[in-house]
Amino acid sequence: MTNLRYDETEEALRESVRALLRAHSPWSAVLARVDGVESYDPGLWRRLGTDLGLAGLAVPEALGGAGAGFREVAVVLEELGRAVAPVPYLGHAVAVRALLTCVETDLLGEVATGERIAVLAVPFATPPGPPEPTVVGGGDLTGTIVGVADALPADLLLVPATDGLYLVEADGPGVSRVPVVSLDATRQLCDIVLDGAPGRRIAAGHAAVGAVTDALTAGAALLAAEQVGVAQWCLDTTVEYVKQRHQFGRPVGSFQAVKHRLADVWVSVTEARAVARYAADCLANDSVDTPVAAALAQAYCGDVAVTAAQECVQLHGGIGFTWEHPAHLYLKRAKSAAIGFGTADRHRAKLAILADLPG
Amino acid sequence: MADDDDAAADRLRDRVAAFLGQHDPHGDRIEFLRARFDAGLAWVHYPVGLGGLGAPRHLQPVVDAAFVLAGAPDNQPRRNSIGIGMAAPTLLRHGTPDQHHRFLRPLWTGEEIWCQLFSEPGAGSDLAGVTTRAVRDGDDWVVTGQKVWTSMAHRARWAILLARTDPELPKHRGMTYFVCDLSGPGVEVRPLRQLTGEAEFNEVFLTDVRLPDSLRLGAVGEGWQVARTTLMNERVSIGGAPMPREGGMIGLLTRTWRDRADLRTPGRHDEILRLWVRAEAARLTALRLRQQLVAGEPGPEGSAVKLSFAGLAQAISGTEVELLGADGLRHDDWSLRRSTEPDLLGRGATYRYLRARGNSIEGGTSEILRNIIAERVLGLPAEPRVDR
Ligand SMILES: Cc1cc2nc3c(=O)[nH]c(=O)nc-3n(C[C@H](O)[C@H](O)[C@H](O)COP(=O)(O)OP(=O)(O)OC[C@H]3O[C@@H](n4cnc5c(N)ncnc54)[C@H](O)[C@@H]3O)c2cc1C
């Protein structure tokens, strides 16, 4: 049966991830990085993915992973969202999902330990459904894929091509990755140009389409968890701020215009959490409702995070509009994520089909 | 824990089976319900002797399901929603043993319906402003005042009543809580017609109504504390039974959408999809809340559920009327019905639209709910007050 709660192990996992992030990736450190050429934090990935063993959370123990599942992955993502952590965890989890479908056992061992970061090479904005490959296959791959998330620090690229799904070494011959100046510098995009890059085909035909579709569905479902984390941080931080900021001789949080808006944010974050938990639970259990749950998650949670971040900037007043305050990191993460794996309207269009609500 | 629960659930099923062996579910309805209460199978989390077994609350569905399976009659909880949802937990918590034994059984069986005499013309959101007076006279209290918007008063035998017993004290402290006998002299119930045409609620005039002191609930002057138990249960009791996807109003809207291709436009399509998404989010939130309650983790999500269900019902019903176009201009019935509960699914779209306006007023307005969330959940400072 559907379980929308967090169990004790999940809460314990949350605590350890939160503690690690508090110690090694405070927002001041994230902010310092976004001015650099590449904002990813390889040290943080090592601690999180390898030392804590979270890279292979969803990989079965027999294949070298931790043998947990996507519910746990979602909990990690909530915390990463809460910290706008610059690590390629989401991209890696999506690639793991594709690899699980392909049953690439050797490879899974490597990615499960976090030694090698894998990423599905599709534009971050790819809406649900099988994408149209822009890469010509046939062994050596040629083509361009624009706006790929988490690909800069990746070691392995899973490339959908015209004749199947290929595995490409990210720093191999014929591969160039061009960093994009991204709205969300904490999840930097890059364009991938393949010019006769050697690749190994790991799935063809229906299997390839299925693997990519499954991975994109997983991405939509898991991104919702991150969005909940982003929204929750924005809400908590704003609530704390309006309690202590005084104007007109009283805390601004005592003004009803402010209180009601924050109450509404709280309601929508509460709802987004239930929606995201449902998506993670469906994904973890291979429920037949997973496509609906994932589309629902991206039709709902993206906007909740954006609204929470916008309110965070607004209710912090002038301070909220400065580079020194972390609010903008969350706003940028939220707005980018609302486009990631397809915008809400595209997911509604998907739901129209899945729920039989024809236009 | 789960194993214990499974074993406890099995024992409860055995109890129900044994009970059904001795009581014919197809015999006299009230006799059957009384016996069920006496066997402790009414609300299992209540104490032994008061309809329960002192069992964990989350096992109640096990018992209910077993009775449903046997085709047994239920106590029609919606007919006595204020009694079961609000009066009973307040009586249990603050009542005397005599009051427990007098009131709980007929309340649960539905032989006696309850209503809530809280609101007054001058005191709604600010409930502590009630002016209905109760004056001590020997062993009795003499009550005089006017209550308003009282749902169910035309069917009720008993009411929970908040009255002022000490006008000298600041407003929260001078109040006392009573059980009011509506069958006594001095009580006049007048239908108060609603914008739907029907009269679910009433005006209630209390003129020198004599209530023995044995009908007082809690200490003199402690009425506000007792009322808080009632109000807390009012918000918790919403969101009730589990609902399937497209259960409730959204299901009516989507059915019309599927059946009537002639009504579809692109703009309306997106609106319907947005409502479908919101309805699903609210449904899953209520489900999550129930799962947390079952696990013994009551969260503040109840306030979220009441607030968003009200907004959603209003949005869905508004869209439905417009979607119907020409048919949305027609209403099914303006007659003054004396209904006891909103018939949101049984009647036409315009009725739903109109009745749903009450969802954000009854049981605390959405504005007050936002204040409560802001202050009690988020811990934001209270408004400065001029009245205390
Ligand atoms: C269908 C229905 C059934 C009802 N059944 C019962 C019943 O059985 N028993 C009973 O006792 N009562 C009942 N009520 C009454 C209900 O509880 C009150 O109507 C409600 O509490 C609001 O009070 P009011 O009508 O006095 O509005 P007011 O309190 O006068 O409010 C008017 C407006 O001002 C807003 N407002 C008030 N205070 C604030 C504030 N501090 N901040 C921001 N906005 C504020 C309100 O939200 C509202 O929009 C029922 C009402 C309805 C509609």
Short mmCIF file of C-alpha atoms in Angstrom, two decimals, chain A residues 16 80-81 99-100 130 140 162 169 198 200 204 215 235 245 300 311 337:
data_model
loop_
_atom_site.label_atom_id
_atom_site.label_comp_id
_atom_site.label_asym_id
_atom_site.label_seq_id
_atom_site.Cartn_x
_atom_site.Cartn_y
_atom_site.Cartn_z
CA SER A 16 23.11 12.37 8.49
CA LEU A 80 20.25 18.68 -1.21
CA GLY A 81 17.49 21.04 -2.29
CA LEU A 99 21.20 1.60 -16.17
CA LEU A 100 18.98 -0.47 -13.89
CA PRO A 130 10.69 9.61 -25.36
CA ASP A 140 31.03 6.55 -33.51
CA THR A 162 19.22 7.38 -33.47
CA GLU A 169 33.46 8.24 -21.78
CA PRO A 198 33.37 6.14 -29.76
CA ARG A 200 29.27 1.33 -26.64
CA ALA A 204 18.58 -0.65 -28.80
CA ALA A 215 14.79 7.57 -16.51
CA LEU A 235 9.61 29.06 4.10
CA ARG A 245 12.73 42.05 11.65
CA TYR A 300 2.43 20.79 -8.83
CA GLU A 311 8.02 35.13 -1.36
CA ALA A 337 13.83 23.28 -11.76
#
